[in-house]
Amino acid sequence: MNEAARQHRLVVAAPPHVHGPGSCRSIMLWVVGALAPAALWSVVQMGSPALITYGVCIGTALAVEAAWNALARKPQTVTDGSALVTGLLLAMSLPPLTPWWISAVGAAVAIVLGKMVFGGLGWNLFNPALVGRAFVVLSWGGVLSKLPSKGWFRAIDVAGSGSLDAISGATRLAIAAADRAAKGGYRFDLAAQYQPLLFRNLEGSLGEVSAALLILGGLVLIWRRIIDWRIPVGYAGAMAALSWAFGSDPIFNVLAGGVLLGAFFMATDYVSSPMVPNARLVYGIGCGVFNAVGRFFGSMPEATTFAILFMNGLAPLLDKIFMPRTFGWVKRNG
């Protein structure tokens, strides 16, 4: 075959046919870098308990993935960064004083049940970090709600809240949920909580320490086109709209709890979120809707984990519904 014929021959290859410059490892490192400011700020504010929680979650995630690959005689994937991201996200979804053994079990469940049993990275149906978080909440929710307070904790000024500094969860959310249940109106000004939620919130999980740093990290990922803006915008927009419709402060409800951590860093997981652009927007809106419904009508003030997991399950269906039709496509029996 001469050179001219060689250049014009038809080459058939398996997809994908377009390769981007980034790799899985580089993408994961960008995610870690986007989370780093909020994670470091939580360590600065909360000290060694935060550092221990990060260390246990990340160390366990890396060790369990390495051990699984070794026992299964599969190529080692522990250096691709995905286990590091899973451990980091799980730690940021937990309170700083979470017992180390609960953090370790949660990280092990996240890697084994969230990822490896499905075949590893790229095959998981649900976000692994959220699988670990859900297991911890369902197994030891009572333990987490009774963690002791530390010197960094400052209960907000609410009448009759003398014992509230024993609450380890999203305290502002817990108070607001109790006020809604009592139907007596909020006992504190929700708008006055914007500043602490944005810059120095020492309640709840490690990832809630600064909404401003999470937003900054999320915008970097959008700018780098690592995540699609449709998911966080749809998520936060639906959460704000329904909060307003339910008679609460929309900005407070977006900033409080795990909404921003979930919207920018968990719901946008490549594997467990839709691939089609319009499906991503609907998926993000669905996360916000279920998060709001769970927060305002559920038994727990925080509902981010289960809202995203539920929409993870619907992602394949959304892709099928919103997949663009091929030109000339005709509906069967239409």
mmCIF file of C-alpha atoms in Angstrom:
data_model
loop_
_atom_site.group_PDB
_atom_site.id
_atom_site.type_symbol
_atom_site.label_atom_id
_atom_site.label_comp_id
_atom_site.label_asym_id
_atom_site.label_seq_id
_atom_site.Cartn_x
_atom_site.Cartn_y
_atom_site.Cartn_z
ATOM 1 C CA MET A 1 0.000 0.000 0.000
ATOM 2 C CA ASN A 2 1.490 3.320 -1.069
ATOM 3 C CA GLU A 3 1.591 6.369 1.213
ATOM 4 C CA ALA A 4 -1.395 8.127 -0.441
ATOM 5 C CA ALA A 5 -3.621 5.093 -0.007
ATOM 6 C CA ARG A 6 -2.442 4.646 3.587
ATOM 7 C CA GLN A 7 -3.528 8.189 4.455
ATOM 8 C CA HIS A 8 -7.024 7.771 3.005
ATOM 9 C CA ARG A 9 -7.886 4.351 4.357
ATOM 10 C CA LEU A 10 -10.828 4.039 6.760
ATOM 11 C CA VAL A 11 -9.696 3.455 10.339
ATOM 12 C CA VAL A 12 -12.218 1.907 12.716
ATOM 13 C CA ALA A 13 -11.446 2.200 16.437
ATOM 14 C CA ALA A 14 -13.287 1.829 19.697
ATOM 15 C CA PRO A 15 -14.577 5.037 21.375
ATOM 16 C CA PRO A 16 -13.739 7.543 22.725
ATOM 17 C CA HIS A 17 -12.444 9.108 19.523
ATOM 18 C CA VAL A 18 -11.582 12.518 20.971
ATOM 19 C CA HIS A 19 -8.914 12.740 23.630
ATOM 20 C CA GLY A 20 -8.586 15.679 25.967
ATOM 21 C CA PRO A 21 -5.289 16.873 27.402
ATOM 22 C CA GLY A 22 -6.277 16.058 30.998
ATOM 23 C CA SER A 23 -5.964 12.734 32.782
ATOM 24 C CA CYS A 24 -7.933 11.203 35.618
ATOM 25 C CA ARG A 25 -5.099 11.978 37.993
ATOM 26 C CA SER A 26 -4.835 15.630 36.948
ATOM 27 C CA ILE A 27 -8.601 16.095 37.314
ATOM 28 C CA MET A 28 -8.573 14.565 40.783
ATOM 29 C CA LEU A 29 -5.685 16.789 41.803
ATOM 30 C CA TRP A 30 -7.603 19.848 40.631
ATOM 31 C CA VAL A 31 -10.546 18.748 42.791
ATOM 32 C CA VAL A 32 -8.228 18.286 45.773
ATOM 33 C CA GLY A 33 -6.753 21.725 45.128
ATOM 34 C CA ALA A 34 -10.230 23.274 44.969
ATOM 35 C CA LEU A 35 -11.146 21.674 48.301
ATOM 36 C CA ALA A 36 -7.827 22.489 49.959
ATOM 37 C CA PRO A 37 -8.608 26.068 51.114
ATOM 38 C CA ALA A 38 -11.752 24.998 52.992
ATOM 39 C CA ALA A 39 -10.028 21.896 54.392
ATOM 40 C CA LEU A 40 -6.995 23.847 55.610
ATOM 41 C CA TRP A 41 -9.231 26.540 57.096
ATOM 42 C CA SER A 42 -11.107 23.888 59.094
ATOM 43 C CA VAL A 43 -7.784 22.561 60.452
ATOM 44 C CA VAL A 44 -6.713 26.082 61.408
ATOM 45 C CA GLN A 45 -9.991 26.660 63.230
ATOM 46 C CA MET A 46 -10.516 23.254 64.843
ATOM 47 C CA GLY A 47 -6.980 21.935 65.227
ATOM 48 C CA SER A 48 -5.971 18.330 65.863
ATOM 49 C CA PRO A 49 -9.497 16.773 65.855
ATOM 50 C CA ALA A 50 -9.980 17.970 62.280
ATOM 51 C CA LEU A 51 -6.504 16.801 61.304
ATOM 52 C CA ILE A 52 -7.149 13.344 62.768
ATOM 53 C CA THR A 53 -10.462 12.993 60.918
ATOM 54 C CA TYR A 54 -8.805 13.947 57.617
ATOM 55 C CA GLY A 55 -5.887 11.610 58.251
ATOM 56 C CA VAL A 56 -8.030 8.609 59.176
ATOM 57 C CA CYS A 57 -10.474 9.030 56.274
ATOM 58 C CA ILE A 58 -7.821 9.610 53.608
ATOM 59 C CA GLY A 59 -5.408 7.017 54.979
ATOM 60 C CA THR A 60 -8.100 4.351 55.252
ATOM 61 C CA ALA A 61 -9.427 5.059 51.764
ATOM 62 C CA LEU A 62 -5.967 4.729 50.212
ATOM 63 C CA ALA A 63 -5.078 1.611 52.230
ATOM 64 C CA VAL A 64 -8.355 -0.182 51.506
ATOM 65 C CA GLU A 65 -8.154 0.487 47.762
ATOM 66 C CA ALA A 66 -4.543 -0.682 47.647
ATOM 67 C CA ALA A 67 -5.401 -3.833 49.608
ATOM 68 C CA TRP A 68 -8.430 -4.596 47.416
ATOM 69 C CA ASN A 69 -6.375 -4.337 44.232
ATOM 70 C CA ALA A 70 -3.613 -6.471 45.704
ATOM 71 C CA LEU A 71 -5.991 -9.213 46.861
ATOM 72 C CA ALA A 72 -7.911 -9.165 43.573
ATOM 73 C CA ARG A 73 -4.625 -9.135 41.603
ATOM 74 C CA LYS A 74 -5.697 -6.077 39.671
ATOM 75 C CA PRO A 75 -3.540 -3.171 38.487
ATOM 76 C CA GLN A 76 -2.877 -0.763 41.330
ATOM 77 C CA THR A 77 -5.094 2.361 41.044
ATOM 78 C CA VAL A 78 -4.361 3.980 44.370
ATOM 79 C CA THR A 79 -2.250 6.690 42.733
ATOM 80 C CA ASP A 80 -4.967 7.926 40.348
ATOM 81 C CA GLY A 81 -6.260 10.330 43.013
ATOM 82 C CA SER A 82 -9.846 9.051 43.200
ATOM 83 C CA ALA A 83 -9.389 7.371 46.607
ATOM 84 C CA LEU A 84 -7.761 10.552 47.887
ATOM 85 C CA VAL A 85 -10.784 12.598 46.765
ATOM 86 C CA THR A 86 -13.190 10.071 48.314
ATOM 87 C CA GLY A 87 -11.418 10.156 51.672
ATOM 88 C CA LEU A 88 -11.186 13.945 51.646
ATOM 89 C CA LEU A 89 -14.864 14.431 50.777
ATOM 90 C CA LEU A 90 -15.970 11.917 53.406
ATOM 91 C CA ALA A 91 -13.915 13.698 56.075
ATOM 92 C CA MET A 92 -15.415 17.054 55.072
ATOM 93 C CA SER A 93 -18.906 15.585 55.477
ATOM 94 C CA LEU A 94 -18.222 14.504 59.086
ATOM 95 C CA PRO A 95 -18.056 16.468 62.361
ATOM 96 C CA PRO A 96 -14.470 17.095 63.564
ATOM 97 C CA LEU A 97 -14.939 15.034 66.730
ATOM 98 C CA THR A 98 -16.172 11.925 64.955
ATOM 99 C CA PRO A 99 -14.580 8.881 66.659
ATOM 100 C CA TRP A 100 -11.638 7.661 64.570
ATOM 101 C CA TRP A 101 -13.051 4.173 64.189
ATOM 102 C CA ILE A 102 -16.308 5.522 62.731
ATOM 103 C CA SER A 103 -14.295 7.584 60.235
ATOM 104 C CA ALA A 104 -12.254 4.502 59.328
ATOM 105 C CA VAL A 105 -15.307 2.283 58.823
ATOM 106 C CA GLY A 106 -17.000 4.997 56.758
ATOM 107 C CA ALA A 107 -13.948 5.333 54.493
ATOM 108 C CA ALA A 108 -13.667 1.562 54.069
ATOM 109 C CA VAL A 109 -17.360 1.290 53.157
ATOM 110 C CA ALA A 110 -17.010 4.208 50.727
ATOM 111 C CA ILE A 111 -14.203 2.454 48.837
ATOM 112 C CA VAL A 112 -15.488 -1.128 48.976
ATOM 113 C CA LEU A 113 -19.273 -0.735 48.650
ATOM 114 C CA GLY A 114 -19.178 2.628 46.886
ATOM 115 C CA LYS A 115 -16.619 1.824 44.220
ATOM 116 C CA MET A 116 -14.662 -1.433 44.149
ATOM 117 C CA VAL A 117 -17.570 -3.920 44.184
ATOM 118 C CA PHE A 118 -18.860 -2.270 41.004
ATOM 119 C CA GLY A 119 -15.518 -2.747 39.257
ATOM 120 C CA GLY A 120 -13.560 0.307 40.385
ATOM 121 C CA LEU A 121 -13.343 3.865 39.136
ATOM 122 C CA GLY A 122 -15.738 4.560 36.288
ATOM 123 C CA TRP A 123 -18.191 1.791 37.166
ATOM 124 C CA ASN A 124 -19.776 2.989 40.423
ATOM 125 C CA LEU A 125 -23.477 3.885 40.386
ATOM 126 C CA PHE A 126 -23.345 6.191 43.398
ATOM 127 C CA ASN A 127 -20.885 8.754 44.713
ATOM 128 C CA PRO A 128 -18.517 6.675 46.921
ATOM 129 C CA ALA A 129 -18.017 9.363 49.584
ATOM 130 C CA LEU A 130 -21.774 9.717 49.986
ATOM 131 C CA VAL A 131 -22.160 5.949 50.289
ATOM 132 C CA GLY A 132 -19.720 6.058 53.210
ATOM 133 C CA ARG A 133 -21.442 9.092 54.702
ATOM 134 C CA ALA A 134 -24.879 7.438 54.436
ATOM 135 C CA PHE A 135 -23.560 4.276 56.110
ATOM 136 C CA VAL A 136 -22.133 6.300 59.002
ATOM 137 C CA VAL A 137 -25.310 8.353 59.485
ATOM 138 C CA LEU A 138 -27.587 5.310 59.397
ATOM 139 C CA SER A 139 -25.332 3.248 61.682
ATOM 140 C CA TRP A 140 -24.145 5.806 64.229
ATOM 141 C CA GLY A 141 -26.406 8.828 63.858
ATOM 142 C CA GLY A 142 -27.080 8.775 67.602
ATOM 143 C CA VAL A 143 -23.355 8.795 68.401
ATOM 144 C CA LEU A 144 -22.687 11.726 66.079
ATOM 145 C CA SER A 145 -25.549 13.764 67.565
ATOM 146 C CA LYS A 146 -24.137 13.407 71.094
ATOM 147 C CA LEU A 147 -20.521 14.325 70.489
ATOM 148 C CA PRO A 148 -19.119 16.664 73.171
ATOM 149 C CA SER A 149 -18.475 20.315 72.457
ATOM 150 C CA LYS A 150 -15.027 21.892 72.167
ATOM 151 C CA GLY A 151 -13.611 25.330 72.850
ATOM 152 C CA TRP A 152 -14.095 26.480 69.264
ATOM 153 C CA PHE A 153 -17.847 26.029 69.421
ATOM 154 C CA ARG A 154 -19.944 29.108 70.027
ATOM 155 C CA ALA A 155 -23.690 28.568 70.174
ATOM 156 C CA ILE A 156 -25.655 31.316 68.467
ATOM 157 C CA ASP A 157 -27.678 33.684 70.564
ATOM 158 C CA VAL A 158 -31.095 32.076 70.717
ATOM 159 C CA ALA A 159 -33.533 32.338 73.583
ATOM 160 C CA GLY A 160 -33.763 29.039 75.448
ATOM 161 C CA SER A 161 -30.750 27.537 73.693
ATOM 162 C CA GLY A 162 -28.658 26.885 76.792
ATOM 163 C CA SER A 163 -28.029 23.239 75.916
ATOM 164 C CA LEU A 164 -27.546 23.736 72.200
ATOM 165 C CA ASP A 165 -23.756 23.688 72.419
ATOM 166 C CA ALA A 166 -24.022 19.927 72.887
ATOM 167 C CA ILE A 167 -25.324 19.546 69.341
ATOM 168 C CA SER A 168 -22.682 18.493 66.819
ATOM 169 C CA GLY A 169 -24.799 18.722 63.688
ATOM 170 C CA ALA A 170 -25.645 21.790 61.646
ATOM 171 C CA THR A 171 -26.864 23.665 64.697
ATOM 172 C CA ARG A 172 -28.377 26.588 62.875
ATOM 173 C CA LEU A 173 -30.304 24.147 60.749
ATOM 174 C CA ALA A 174 -31.353 22.183 63.824
ATOM 175 C CA ILE A 175 -32.662 25.309 65.522
ATOM 176 C CA ALA A 176 -34.435 26.448 62.366
ATOM 177 C CA ALA A 177 -35.986 22.995 61.924
ATOM 178 C CA ALA A 178 -37.193 22.986 65.521
ATOM 179 C CA ASP A 179 -38.684 26.448 65.048
ATOM 180 C CA ARG A 180 -40.522 25.335 61.916
ATOM 181 C CA ALA A 181 -41.851 22.283 63.735
ATOM 182 C CA ALA A 182 -43.087 24.488 66.572
ATOM 183 C CA LYS A 183 -44.682 26.871 64.021
ATOM 184 C CA GLY A 184 -43.774 29.829 66.192
ATOM 185 C CA GLY A 185 -41.485 31.648 63.776
ATOM 186 C CA TYR A 186 -37.707 31.676 63.796
ATOM 187 C CA ARG A 187 -36.101 32.658 67.100
ATOM 188 C CA PHE A 188 -33.114 34.253 65.369
ATOM 189 C CA ASP A 189 -32.473 36.369 62.321
ATOM 190 C CA LEU A 190 -31.572 34.045 59.447
ATOM 191 C CA ALA A 191 -30.048 36.897 57.415
ATOM 192 C CA ALA A 192 -27.662 37.692 60.298
ATOM 193 C CA GLN A 193 -26.109 34.239 59.803
ATOM 194 C CA TYR A 194 -24.790 34.973 56.290
ATOM 195 C CA GLN A 195 -21.410 36.240 57.468
ATOM 196 C CA PRO A 196 -20.491 33.370 59.846
ATOM 197 C CA LEU A 197 -21.723 30.807 57.313
ATOM 198 C CA LEU A 198 -19.610 32.392 54.586
ATOM 199 C CA PHE A 199 -16.376 32.815 56.518
ATOM 200 C CA ARG A 200 -16.219 31.030 59.878
ATOM 201 C CA ASN A 201 -18.879 28.503 60.693
ATOM 202 C CA LEU A 202 -17.633 26.178 63.450
ATOM 203 C CA GLU A 203 -20.744 24.023 63.636
ATOM 204 C CA GLY A 204 -21.642 20.877 61.757
ATOM 205 C CA SER A 205 -19.187 19.085 59.481
ATOM 206 C CA LEU A 206 -15.652 20.087 58.558
ATOM 207 C CA GLY A 207 -16.749 21.100 55.069
ATOM 208 C CA GLU A 208 -19.167 23.687 56.408
ATOM 209 C CA VAL A 209 -16.456 25.899 57.881
ATOM 210 C CA SER A 210 -16.591 28.441 55.045
ATOM 211 C CA ALA A 211 -19.181 28.645 52.285
ATOM 212 C CA ALA A 212 -17.086 31.344 50.579
ATOM 213 C CA LEU A 213 -14.093 28.999 50.188
ATOM 214 C CA LEU A 214 -16.316 26.226 48.803
ATOM 215 C CA ILE A 215 -17.802 28.644 46.269
ATOM 216 C CA LEU A 216 -14.302 29.795 45.298
ATOM 217 C CA GLY A 217 -13.160 26.199 44.793
ATOM 218 C CA GLY A 218 -16.289 25.355 42.816
ATOM 219 C CA LEU A 219 -15.828 28.368 40.521
ATOM 220 C CA VAL A 220 -12.250 27.284 39.818
ATOM 221 C CA LEU A 221 -13.494 23.851 38.752
ATOM 222 C CA ILE A 222 -16.134 25.433 36.499
ATOM 223 C CA TRP A 223 -13.510 27.786 35.006
ATOM 224 C CA ARG A 224 -11.264 24.791 34.303
ATOM 225 C CA ARG A 225 -14.296 22.989 32.802
ATOM 226 C CA ILE A 226 -13.746 20.113 35.204
ATOM 227 C CA ILE A 227 -17.360 20.321 36.364
ATOM 228 C CA ASP A 228 -20.460 21.482 34.484
ATOM 229 C CA TRP A 229 -22.064 24.688 35.811
ATOM 230 C CA ARG A 230 -25.522 23.253 35.168
ATOM 231 C CA ILE A 231 -25.411 20.900 38.171
ATOM 232 C CA PRO A 232 -24.435 23.347 40.968
ATOM 233 C CA VAL A 233 -26.541 26.162 39.491
ATOM 234 C CA GLY A 234 -29.586 23.903 39.134
ATOM 235 C CA TYR A 235 -29.011 22.504 42.623
ATOM 236 C CA ALA A 236 -28.595 25.839 44.423
ATOM 237 C CA GLY A 237 -31.304 27.517 42.341
ATOM 238 C CA ALA A 238 -33.898 24.872 43.158
ATOM 239 C CA MET A 239 -32.911 24.898 46.818
ATOM 240 C CA ALA A 240 -33.240 28.692 47.003
ATOM 241 C CA ALA A 241 -36.534 28.802 45.102
ATOM 242 C CA LEU A 242 -38.194 26.141 47.239
ATOM 243 C CA SER A 243 -36.856 27.673 50.459
ATOM 244 C CA TRP A 244 -38.508 30.944 49.453
ATOM 245 C CA ALA A 245 -41.719 29.109 48.515
ATOM 246 C CA PHE A 246 -41.741 27.361 51.913
ATOM 247 C CA GLY A 247 -41.432 30.690 53.718
ATOM 248 C CA SER A 248 -37.772 30.553 54.684
ATOM 249 C CA ASP A 249 -34.661 32.544 53.777
ATOM 250 C CA PRO A 250 -33.279 31.199 50.443
ATOM 251 C CA ILE A 251 -29.697 32.424 50.936
ATOM 252 C CA PHE A 252 -29.494 31.000 54.456
ATOM 253 C CA ASN A 253 -30.675 27.603 53.250
ATOM 254 C CA VAL A 254 -28.135 27.503 50.416
ATOM 255 C CA LEU A 255 -25.216 28.540 52.631
ATOM 256 C CA ALA A 256 -26.126 26.335 55.621
ATOM 257 C CA GLY A 257 -25.486 22.618 55.853
ATOM 258 C CA GLY A 258 -23.866 20.573 53.125
ATOM 259 C CA VAL A 259 -25.632 22.081 50.111
ATOM 260 C CA LEU A 260 -22.579 23.802 48.590
ATOM 261 C CA LEU A 261 -20.213 20.902 49.297
ATOM 262 C CA GLY A 262 -22.716 18.566 47.679
ATOM 263 C CA ALA A 263 -23.588 20.843 44.751
ATOM 264 C CA PHE A 264 -20.003 21.629 43.664
ATOM 265 C CA PHE A 265 -18.043 18.536 44.682
ATOM 266 C CA MET A 266 -20.360 15.518 45.138
ATOM 267 C CA ALA A 267 -23.301 15.842 42.752
ATOM 268 C CA THR A 268 -20.811 16.631 39.955
ATOM 269 C CA ASP A 269 -19.041 13.253 40.185
ATOM 270 C CA TYR A 270 -18.370 12.248 36.565
ATOM 271 C CA VAL A 271 -19.411 8.632 36.966
ATOM 272 C CA SER A 272 -22.619 8.984 38.969
ATOM 273 C CA SER A 273 -24.020 12.114 37.250
ATOM 274 C CA PRO A 274 -25.587 12.367 33.762
ATOM 275 C CA MET A 275 -23.503 12.928 30.625
ATOM 276 C CA VAL A 276 -26.045 14.898 28.562
ATOM 277 C CA PRO A 277 -26.055 18.693 29.241
ATOM 278 C CA ASN A 278 -29.827 19.097 29.609
ATOM 279 C CA ALA A 279 -29.975 15.989 31.761
ATOM 280 C CA ARG A 280 -27.328 17.516 34.028
ATOM 281 C CA LEU A 281 -29.458 20.608 34.553
ATOM 282 C CA VAL A 282 -32.527 18.530 35.421
ATOM 283 C CA TYR A 283 -30.370 16.332 37.641
ATOM 284 C CA GLY A 284 -29.075 19.376 39.546
ATOM 285 C CA ILE A 285 -32.593 20.743 39.964
ATOM 286 C CA GLY A 286 -33.721 17.337 41.225
ATOM 287 C CA CYS A 287 -30.957 17.326 43.844
ATOM 288 C CA GLY A 288 -32.095 20.738 45.048
ATOM 289 C CA VAL A 289 -35.762 19.748 45.112
ATOM 290 C CA PHE A 290 -35.185 16.587 47.139
ATOM 291 C CA ASN A 291 -32.728 18.397 49.422
ATOM 292 C CA ALA A 292 -35.328 21.094 50.145
ATOM 293 C CA VAL A 293 -38.167 18.631 50.634
ATOM 294 C CA GLY A 294 -36.024 16.561 53.000
ATOM 295 C CA ARG A 295 -34.915 19.632 54.937
ATOM 296 C CA PHE A 296 -38.375 21.155 55.350
ATOM 297 C CA PHE A 297 -40.486 18.014 55.696
ATOM 298 C CA GLY A 298 -38.066 15.265 56.736
ATOM 299 C CA SER A 299 -36.979 14.127 60.170
ATOM 300 C CA MET A 300 -33.405 15.447 59.744
ATOM 301 C CA PRO A 301 -32.518 19.095 59.042
ATOM 302 C CA GLU A 302 -29.786 17.992 56.627
ATOM 303 C CA ALA A 303 -30.809 15.996 53.535
ATOM 304 C CA THR A 304 -27.950 16.532 51.081
ATOM 305 C CA THR A 305 -26.605 12.967 51.241
ATOM 306 C CA PHE A 306 -29.807 11.179 50.368
ATOM 307 C CA ALA A 307 -30.942 13.789 47.829
ATOM 308 C CA ILE A 308 -27.780 13.266 45.756
ATOM 309 C CA LEU A 309 -27.799 9.485 46.156
ATOM 310 C CA PHE A 310 -31.418 9.376 44.968
ATOM 311 C CA MET A 311 -30.592 11.455 41.904
ATOM 312 C CA ASN A 312 -27.486 9.281 41.262
ATOM 313 C CA GLY A 313 -29.947 6.438 40.792
ATOM 314 C CA LEU A 314 -31.952 8.453 38.263
ATOM 315 C CA ALA A 315 -28.936 9.659 36.253
ATOM 316 C CA PRO A 316 -29.041 6.831 33.642
ATOM 317 C CA LEU A 317 -32.754 7.456 33.067
ATOM 318 C CA LEU A 318 -32.175 11.201 32.620
ATOM 319 C CA ASP A 319 -29.437 10.503 30.072
ATOM 320 C CA LYS A 320 -31.804 8.252 28.146
ATOM 321 C CA ILE A 321 -34.607 10.837 28.157
ATOM 322 C CA PHE A 322 -32.468 13.816 27.141
ATOM 323 C CA MET A 323 -30.064 12.079 24.749
ATOM 324 C CA PRO A 324 -30.109 14.043 21.447
ATOM 325 C CA ARG A 325 -31.777 12.192 18.581
ATOM 326 C CA THR A 326 -29.718 11.233 15.574
ATOM 327 C CA PHE A 327 -30.592 13.202 12.431
ATOM 328 C CA GLY A 328 -33.210 11.248 10.517
ATOM 329 C CA TRP A 329 -34.280 9.260 13.568
ATOM 330 C CA VAL A 330 -37.899 8.088 13.428
ATOM 331 C CA LYS A 331 -39.844 6.945 16.460
ATOM 332 C CA ARG A 332 -40.721 3.257 16.218
ATOM 333 C CA ASN A 333 -44.460 2.735 15.588
ATOM 334 C CA GLY A 334 -44.817 6.535 15.669
#
